[in-house]
Amino acid sequence: YAYASYGLESIAEEIEPIETPEDDEYYESYADKLEAEEQKRIERKRNTVMGAFEEIYNPNPDHTMALNPRFQNATQNNSEVTVFIDGANSFKELDGIFGAAEPMGETLSMMSDNYLFIDFNINDKDLTAEMTYHISDRFKDQMNATNKAKFNKKALKYIDGQNLIGFFGFAIDPEPYYDMMMDMYSTIMSSVPEYGEIAAGALDIFNILLDEDEVFDFIKGDAVFAVTDIKEFDVTYTTYEYDEDFNELEVTTTKKEPMPEYTFVASIGNEPLRSRILRMMEKSDLLVFNEGYYTYQPPFSRYRRSNPSGLGGTHYVAVENDVLIITNNKDLVTLYRQSGLPKTNWLNKEHRTILKKNNYVGYWDANRTFTKLNEEMKSLGKDFFKMMEVADSTFKNATVCGLENDGNLFKTTLSLNFVNENKIAIVQLLEFVESIGGK
């Protein structure tokens, strides 16, 4: 990167100016003079470009990736395509940019052993991208401790899996994660020229004032957001009109509109603290208490006009079994708030296994998404609807699973799965791209 940048900058500097020929040079005509100047300009450009290429492809071991031990480690899997980002060299270049006078040494030392590589693989039935991050010894133990958390089984009982569109979630131990972030940020901020000591001091004061026991008892560190269906909801609109005598009239209309049904769940504790937070939100008119649950009210909605009541329907909030529930499915906070959904409505075994074995997860049912949207897509035009039909028959689902840990290496895997199991994945992808390009 450094040598490529040097070459491009040199080219830019060399191309801009046009030197005036020496006074003692003689030309038969003005046209000859212009031709000579053009030839010199071309020669300068050629020399500059060749110089840049020689720098980039210099066989000196210090200038090549082949002997870089981090690059060797990243490319040992023999994947179809590998993307490699070397944190050590990147921060070394930053050190050169800021100069020795700037106090960046501690930050560069902290990040110098970090690097990232992504392996792209084309398999028979899927395409995968494995992102692996090598973290320095300084943060390895904290990272391991952070990722030992698990998803709360009680929270998963509130996610309806019958018509699941997708979900994503994470489970981390908040205390080691917080310690790692504070260590990282304080080191970086203290290295910032001029204001570093002020920023570091402010972080120290924040840590002194923060009651970590209270916070970590409240935030358990696991959360899942799921889109459980796409269906029609009643959305109420309130507008204002005027009669013949200019009297203001409130007009309320309710329309059925297709939108995602969603559920967000997170484990929380510290009942006294969460009760204070809920009371504060009630007094701020953000939440309206009902029997056992709350209805969310957008800020200042009482003073808005010609807007929907709520952001796309009504949203509900409840806390039960140390689980925070936010949803637009009213049945979840009324009929099933205390016990959770019936087992027949739970996530299937495949999804539960993903959540059990990983602490960073994602899932998208592409096939079901396109099927659910078919009628809605028809209104967007014949070509767009046809594209959705092709996508529906091509893509099955996508998953994200992580973090796998091997020493200093932490890996997350993205998989894109296809519908036709009798045709290899890359062929199906190319056929889809061709069909889109032909529209």
Coordinates of C-alpha atoms in Angstrom, one line a residue:
Y1 CA 0.0 0.0 0.0
A2 CA 2.8 2.4 0.9
Y3 CA 4.6 1.9 -2.3
A4 CA 1.5 2.1 -4.4
S5 CA 0.6 5.4 -2.8
Y6 CA 4.0 6.7 -3.4
G7 CA 3.9 5.8 -7.1
L8 CA 0.5 7.4 -7.6
E9 CA 1.4 10.6 -5.8
S10 CA 4.6 10.8 -7.9
I11 CA 2.6 10.3 -11.1
A12 CA 0.3 13.1 -10.1
E13 CA 3.2 15.4 -9.4
E14 CA 5.0 14.6 -12.6
I15 CA 2.0 14.8 -15.0
E16 CA 0.7 18.3 -13.9
P17 CA 3.7 20.6 -14.8
I18 CA 4.9 21.0 -18.4
E19 CA 8.5 22.1 -18.3
T20 CA 9.7 24.9 -20.7
P21 CA 12.5 23.6 -23.0
E22 CA 16.0 24.9 -22.3
D23 CA 16.8 28.3 -23.9
D24 CA 19.7 26.8 -25.9
E25 CA 17.5 24.3 -27.6
Y26 CA 16.7 25.2 -31.2
Y27 CA 13.6 24.1 -33.2
E28 CA 12.9 24.7 -36.9
S29 CA 9.3 25.5 -36.1
Y30 CA 6.9 26.1 -33.3
A31 CA 5.2 22.7 -34.2
D32 CA 8.6 21.0 -33.7
K33 CA 8.9 22.6 -30.3
L34 CA 5.4 21.4 -29.2
E35 CA 6.2 17.9 -30.5
A36 CA 9.4 17.8 -28.4
E37 CA 7.6 19.0 -25.3
E38 CA 5.0 16.3 -25.8
Q39 CA 7.7 13.6 -26.2
K40 CA 9.4 14.7 -23.0
R41 CA 6.1 14.7 -21.1
I42 CA 5.4 11.1 -22.3
E43 CA 8.9 10.0 -21.4
R44 CA 8.6 11.5 -17.9
K45 CA 5.3 9.8 -17.3
R46 CA 6.7 6.4 -18.6
N47 CA 9.7 6.7 -16.2
T48 CA 7.5 7.6 -13.3
V49 CA 5.1 4.7 -13.9
M50 CA 7.9 2.2 -14.3
G51 CA 9.6 3.5 -11.1
A52 CA 6.3 3.0 -9.2
F53 CA 5.9 -0.6 -10.6
E54 CA 9.5 -1.4 -9.6
E55 CA 8.7 -0.2 -6.1
I56 CA 5.5 -2.2 -5.9
Y57 CA 7.0 -5.4 -7.3
N58 CA 10.4 -5.1 -5.6
P59 CA 11.7 -8.6 -4.9
N60 CA 13.2 -7.4 -1.6
P61 CA 11.7 -9.6 1.1
D62 CA 10.8 -6.5 3.2
H63 CA 8.6 -5.4 0.3
T64 CA 6.7 -8.6 -0.6
M65 CA 3.7 -10.3 0.9
A66 CA 4.9 -13.8 0.2
L67 CA 7.2 -13.9 3.2
N68 CA 4.8 -12.1 5.5
P69 CA 4.1 -14.7 8.2
R70 CA 0.6 -13.2 8.8
F71 CA -0.2 -13.5 5.1
Q72 CA 1.1 -17.1 5.0
N73 CA -1.2 -18.0 7.9
A74 CA -4.1 -16.3 6.2
T75 CA -3.6 -18.2 2.8
Q76 CA -3.0 -21.7 4.1
N77 CA -6.6 -22.7 3.7
N78 CA -6.4 -22.7 -0.1
S79 CA -9.8 -21.1 -0.6
E80 CA -11.0 -19.8 -4.0
V81 CA -10.5 -16.2 -3.0
T82 CA -8.9 -14.7 0.1
V83 CA -9.0 -11.1 1.2
F84 CA -6.2 -10.1 3.6
I85 CA -5.9 -7.0 5.7
D86 CA -2.6 -6.6 7.7
G87 CA -3.1 -4.5 10.8
A88 CA 0.6 -4.5 11.5
N89 CA 1.6 -2.8 8.3
S90 CA -1.4 -0.5 8.2
F91 CA -0.6 0.9 11.6
K92 CA 3.1 1.2 10.7
E93 CA 2.0 3.4 7.8
L94 CA -0.1 5.5 10.2
D95 CA 3.0 5.9 12.4
G96 CA 4.8 7.3 9.3
I97 CA 2.0 9.6 8.5
F98 CA 1.7 11.1 12.0
G99 CA 5.5 11.2 12.5
A100 CA 7.7 10.3 15.5
A101 CA 6.7 13.5 17.2
E102 CA 3.2 12.3 17.8
P103 CA 2.6 10.0 20.8
M104 CA 1.0 7.1 18.8
G105 CA 3.5 4.4 19.9
E106 CA 1.2 2.8 22.5
T107 CA -1.7 2.6 20.1
L108 CA 0.4 1.1 17.3
S109 CA 1.9 -1.4 19.7
M110 CA -1.6 -2.4 20.9
M111 CA -3.0 -3.0 17.4
S112 CA 0.2 -4.2 15.6
D113 CA -0.6 -7.9 15.9
N114 CA -4.1 -7.7 14.6
Y115 CA -5.0 -8.8 11.1
L116 CA -8.1 -10.0 9.2
F117 CA -8.7 -12.4 6.4
I118 CA -11.8 -13.6 4.6
D119 CA -12.0 -16.9 2.8
F120 CA -14.6 -17.2 0.0
N121 CA -15.4 -20.8 -1.0
I122 CA -17.7 -22.1 -3.7
N123 CA -19.2 -25.5 -2.6
D124 CA -21.7 -27.8 -4.3
K125 CA -24.7 -26.5 -2.4
D126 CA -23.7 -23.2 -0.9
L127 CA -21.3 -20.3 -1.1
T128 CA -19.5 -19.4 2.1
A129 CA -17.4 -16.5 3.4
E130 CA -15.3 -17.2 6.5
M131 CA -14.1 -14.1 8.3
T132 CA -11.2 -14.7 10.7
Y133 CA -9.7 -12.1 12.9
H134 CA -6.4 -12.5 14.7
I135 CA -6.4 -10.5 17.9
S136 CA -3.3 -9.6 19.9
D137 CA -2.3 -11.3 23.1
R138 CA -3.3 -8.2 25.0
F139 CA -7.0 -8.7 24.4
K140 CA -7.2 -12.5 23.7
D141 CA -8.2 -13.5 27.3
Q142 CA -10.8 -10.7 27.5
M143 CA -12.2 -11.7 24.1
N144 CA -12.5 -15.3 25.2
A145 CA -14.3 -14.4 28.4
T146 CA -16.6 -12.1 26.4
N147 CA -17.7 -14.9 24.1
K148 CA -18.5 -17.5 26.8
A149 CA -22.0 -16.1 27.2
K150 CA -25.1 -18.1 26.0
F151 CA -28.6 -17.1 24.8
N152 CA -31.3 -17.2 27.4
K153 CA -33.7 -20.1 26.7
K154 CA -36.5 -18.2 28.5
A155 CA -36.2 -15.4 26.0
L156 CA -36.4 -17.7 23.0
K157 CA -39.8 -18.9 24.0
Y158 CA -41.2 -15.5 22.8
I159 CA -40.0 -15.9 19.2
D160 CA -42.6 -17.4 16.9
G161 CA -41.0 -19.7 14.4
Q162 CA -44.0 -20.8 12.4
N163 CA -43.6 -18.2 9.6
L164 CA -40.1 -17.0 10.5
I165 CA -38.5 -14.6 8.0
G166 CA -35.2 -14.2 9.9
F167 CA -33.3 -13.2 13.0
F168 CA -30.0 -11.9 14.3
G169 CA -28.6 -11.9 17.8
F170 CA -25.6 -11.9 20.0
A171 CA -24.7 -13.2 23.5
I172 CA -21.7 -11.6 25.2
D173 CA -20.5 -11.3 28.8
P174 CA -20.8 -7.5 29.2
E175 CA -18.2 -7.1 32.0
P176 CA -15.1 -8.4 30.2
Y177 CA -16.4 -6.8 27.0
Y178 CA -16.6 -3.4 28.8
D179 CA -13.2 -3.8 30.3
M180 CA -11.7 -4.6 26.8
M181 CA -13.4 -1.6 25.2
M182 CA -12.3 0.8 27.9
D183 CA -8.7 -0.5 27.7
M184 CA -8.8 0.0 24.0
Y185 CA -10.4 3.4 24.0
S186 CA -8.4 4.8 26.8
T187 CA -5.2 3.8 25.0
I188 CA -6.3 5.3 21.7
M189 CA -7.6 8.5 23.3
S190 CA -4.5 9.0 25.4
S191 CA -2.5 8.8 22.2
V192 CA -4.5 11.6 20.5
P193 CA -2.3 14.7 20.1
E194 CA -3.1 17.7 22.4
Y195 CA -6.4 16.4 23.8
G196 CA -5.3 12.9 24.7
E197 CA -4.7 13.5 28.4
I198 CA -8.1 15.3 28.7
A199 CA -10.0 12.5 27.0
A200 CA -8.2 9.8 29.1
G201 CA -9.0 11.8 32.2
A202 CA -12.7 12.0 31.3
L203 CA -12.8 8.2 30.8
D204 CA -11.3 7.7 34.2
I205 CA -13.9 9.9 35.8
F206 CA -16.6 8.1 33.9
N207 CA -15.4 4.7 35.2
I208 CA -15.3 6.1 38.8
L209 CA -18.8 7.3 38.6
L210 CA -20.2 4.2 36.9
D211 CA -21.7 1.7 39.3
E212 CA -20.5 -1.4 37.4
D213 CA -22.3 -3.9 39.7
E214 CA -25.6 -2.2 39.1
V215 CA -25.1 -2.0 35.3
F216 CA -23.9 -5.5 34.8
D217 CA -26.7 -6.9 37.0
F218 CA -29.1 -5.0 34.7
I219 CA -27.6 -5.8 31.3
K220 CA -27.1 -9.6 30.9
G221 CA -25.6 -9.3 27.4
D222 CA -27.8 -11.5 25.2
A223 CA -30.4 -10.2 22.7
V224 CA -32.3 -11.4 19.6
F225 CA -34.3 -9.5 17.0
A226 CA -36.5 -11.6 14.8
V227 CA -38.9 -10.9 12.0
T228 CA -41.5 -13.6 12.6
D229 CA -43.9 -12.9 9.7
I230 CA -45.0 -10.4 7.0
K231 CA -48.7 -9.7 7.2
E232 CA -51.3 -7.0 7.2
F233 CA -51.6 -4.7 10.3
D234 CA -54.2 -2.1 11.1
V235 CA -52.5 1.3 10.9
T236 CA -54.4 4.3 12.2
Y237 CA -53.9 7.8 10.6
T238 CA -55.1 11.0 12.2
T239 CA -55.4 14.1 10.0
Y240 CA -57.1 17.5 10.5
E241 CA -59.5 19.2 8.1
Y242 CA -61.6 22.3 8.3
D243 CA -65.4 22.8 7.7
E244 CA -67.0 25.7 5.9
D245 CA -66.8 27.8 9.1
F246 CA -63.1 27.0 9.5
N247 CA -63.7 24.8 12.5
E248 CA -60.9 22.2 12.9
L249 CA -62.1 18.6 12.5
E250 CA -60.1 15.5 13.5
V251 CA -60.4 12.7 10.9
T252 CA -59.2 9.2 11.9
T253 CA -58.8 6.5 9.3
T254 CA -57.6 2.9 9.7
K255 CA -55.9 1.1 6.8
K256 CA -54.6 -2.4 6.5
E257 CA -50.9 -2.3 5.4
P258 CA -48.5 -5.2 4.9
M259 CA -45.5 -4.9 7.2
P260 CA -43.1 -7.2 9.2
E261 CA -44.2 -8.7 12.4
Y262 CA -41.2 -8.4 14.7
T263 CA -40.1 -9.4 18.2
F264 CA -37.0 -8.2 20.2
V265 CA -36.0 -10.0 23.3
A266 CA -33.2 -9.4 25.8
S267 CA -32.3 -10.7 29.2
I268 CA -32.3 -8.1 31.9
G269 CA -32.0 -8.2 35.7
N270 CA -31.8 -5.7 38.6
E271 CA -35.6 -5.3 39.2
P272 CA -35.2 -2.0 41.2
L273 CA -33.2 -0.3 38.4
R274 CA -35.4 -1.5 35.6
S275 CA -38.6 -0.4 37.5
R276 CA -37.1 3.1 37.9
I277 CA -36.3 3.2 34.1
L278 CA -39.9 2.2 33.2
R279 CA -41.4 4.7 35.6
M280 CA -39.3 7.4 34.1
M281 CA -40.4 6.5 30.6
E282 CA -44.0 6.5 31.8
K283 CA -43.7 10.0 33.2
S284 CA -42.1 11.1 29.9
D285 CA -45.1 9.8 28.0
L286 CA -43.0 7.4 26.0
L287 CA -44.8 4.4 27.5
V288 CA -48.5 4.0 28.4
F289 CA -49.2 1.3 31.0
N290 CA -51.8 -1.3 30.3
E291 CA -52.6 -4.5 32.3
G292 CA -49.2 -6.2 32.5
Y293 CA -47.6 -4.4 29.5
Y294 CA -46.9 -1.0 28.0
T295 CA -47.8 0.7 24.7
Y296 CA -45.1 2.7 23.1
Q297 CA -46.0 6.3 22.3
P298 CA -43.6 8.2 19.9
P299 CA -42.1 11.4 21.5
F300 CA -44.4 14.4 21.1
S301 CA -46.9 12.4 19.1
R302 CA -49.7 14.4 20.9
Y303 CA -48.5 17.5 19.1
R304 CA -48.0 16.0 15.6
R305 CA -50.6 16.3 12.9
S306 CA -51.2 14.4 9.7
N307 CA -49.0 11.5 10.8
P308 CA -49.7 7.8 11.6
S309 CA -50.3 7.0 15.2
G310 CA -47.1 5.2 15.9
L311 CA -44.3 4.2 13.6
G312 CA -46.1 1.7 11.4
G313 CA -48.7 0.5 13.8
T314 CA -48.7 -0.1 17.5
H315 CA -45.7 -1.3 19.5
Y316 CA -45.7 -3.0 22.8
V317 CA -43.2 -3.4 25.7
A318 CA -43.3 -5.9 28.5
V319 CA -40.9 -7.4 31.1
E320 CA -41.5 -10.9 32.2
N321 CA -39.3 -13.7 33.6
D322 CA -36.3 -11.3 33.5
V323 CA -36.9 -10.9 29.7
L324 CA -37.5 -7.5 28.0
I325 CA -40.0 -8.0 25.2
I326 CA -40.6 -5.4 22.4
T327 CA -43.0 -6.3 19.6
N328 CA -45.8 -5.3 17.4
N329 CA -47.6 -8.7 18.1
K330 CA -50.2 -7.9 20.8
D331 CA -50.9 -11.5 21.5
L332 CA -47.3 -11.9 22.7
V333 CA -47.7 -9.4 25.6
T334 CA -51.3 -10.4 26.5
L335 CA -52.0 -14.1 25.9
Y336 CA -48.4 -15.4 26.1
R337 CA -46.6 -12.9 28.2
Q338 CA -46.3 -15.1 31.3
S339 CA -45.8 -18.6 29.8
G340 CA -44.2 -17.9 26.5
L341 CA -45.5 -19.3 23.2
P342 CA -46.7 -22.9 22.9
K343 CA -44.0 -25.4 21.9
T344 CA -45.6 -25.8 18.5
N345 CA -44.8 -22.2 17.8
W346 CA -41.2 -22.2 18.9
L347 CA -38.2 -22.0 16.6
N348 CA -37.5 -25.3 14.9
K349 CA -34.6 -27.6 15.8
E350 CA -32.2 -26.1 13.2
H351 CA -32.6 -22.6 14.4
R352 CA -32.4 -23.6 18.1
T353 CA -29.1 -25.5 17.3
I354 CA -27.7 -22.3 15.7
L355 CA -28.5 -20.3 18.8
K356 CA -27.2 -23.0 21.1
K357 CA -23.8 -23.5 19.4
N358 CA -23.0 -19.8 18.6
N359 CA -23.0 -16.5 20.3
Y360 CA -23.2 -14.3 17.1
V361 CA -26.0 -15.5 14.9
G362 CA -28.0 -14.5 11.8
Y363 CA -30.6 -16.3 9.7
W364 CA -32.6 -15.2 6.7
D365 CA -35.3 -17.4 5.0
A366 CA -35.0 -16.0 1.5
N367 CA -37.5 -18.4 0.0
R368 CA -40.2 -17.5 2.5
T369 CA -39.5 -13.8 2.2
F370 CA -40.0 -13.7 -1.6
T371 CA -43.1 -15.8 -1.3
K372 CA -44.7 -13.5 1.4
L373 CA -43.9 -10.5 -0.7
N374 CA -45.2 -11.8 -4.0
E375 CA -48.5 -10.0 -3.9
E376 CA -47.0 -6.8 -2.7
M377 CA -44.3 -6.9 -5.3
K378 CA -46.8 -7.1 -8.1
S379 CA -47.7 -3.5 -7.6
L380 CA -44.1 -2.5 -8.2
G381 CA -44.1 -3.6 -11.8
K382 CA -44.0 -6.7 -13.9
D383 CA -40.2 -6.7 -14.3
F384 CA -39.5 -6.3 -10.6
F385 CA -42.0 -9.0 -9.7
K386 CA -40.4 -11.4 -12.2
M387 CA -37.0 -10.7 -10.6
M388 CA -38.5 -11.7 -7.2
E389 CA -39.9 -14.9 -8.7
V390 CA -36.5 -15.8 -10.0
A391 CA -34.9 -15.0 -6.6
D392 CA -37.6 -17.1 -4.9
S393 CA -36.7 -20.1 -7.0
T394 CA -32.9 -19.6 -6.5
F395 CA -32.1 -18.7 -2.9
K396 CA -33.1 -20.9 0.0
N397 CA -31.6 -19.2 3.1
A398 CA -28.5 -17.5 4.5
T399 CA -26.9 -18.0 7.9
V400 CA -24.3 -16.3 10.0
C401 CA -22.6 -18.3 12.8
G402 CA -19.8 -17.3 15.1
L403 CA -17.5 -17.0 17.0
E404 CA -15.3 -20.0 16.6
N405 CA -12.1 -19.6 18.6
D406 CA -8.7 -21.2 18.1
G407 CA -6.0 -19.5 20.1
N408 CA -5.8 -15.9 18.9
L409 CA -8.1 -16.5 15.9
F410 CA -11.8 -15.8 16.0
K411 CA -14.0 -16.9 13.0
T412 CA -17.5 -16.0 11.8
T413 CA -19.0 -17.9 8.8
L414 CA -21.6 -16.6 6.4
S415 CA -23.4 -19.3 4.2
L416 CA -25.7 -18.6 1.3
N417 CA -27.8 -21.7 0.5
F418 CA -29.6 -22.5 -2.8
V419 CA -32.9 -24.1 -3.6
N420 CA -31.9 -26.6 -6.3
E421 CA -29.7 -29.3 -4.6
N422 CA -29.1 -31.1 -7.9
K423 CA -27.3 -28.1 -9.4
I424 CA -24.0 -26.7 -8.0
A425 CA -24.3 -23.3 -6.3
I426 CA -22.1 -21.2 -8.6
V427 CA -24.2 -22.2 -11.6
Q428 CA -27.4 -21.2 -9.9
L429 CA -25.8 -17.9 -8.9
L430 CA -24.6 -17.1 -12.4
E431 CA -28.0 -18.1 -13.8
F432 CA -29.7 -15.7 -11.4
V433 CA -27.3 -12.8 -12.3
E434 CA -27.9 -13.5 -16.0
S435 CA -31.7 -13.4 -15.5
I436 CA -31.4 -10.1 -13.7
G437 CA -29.1 -8.7 -16.3
G438 CA -31.5 -9.6 -19.1
K439 CA -34.4 -7.7 -17.5

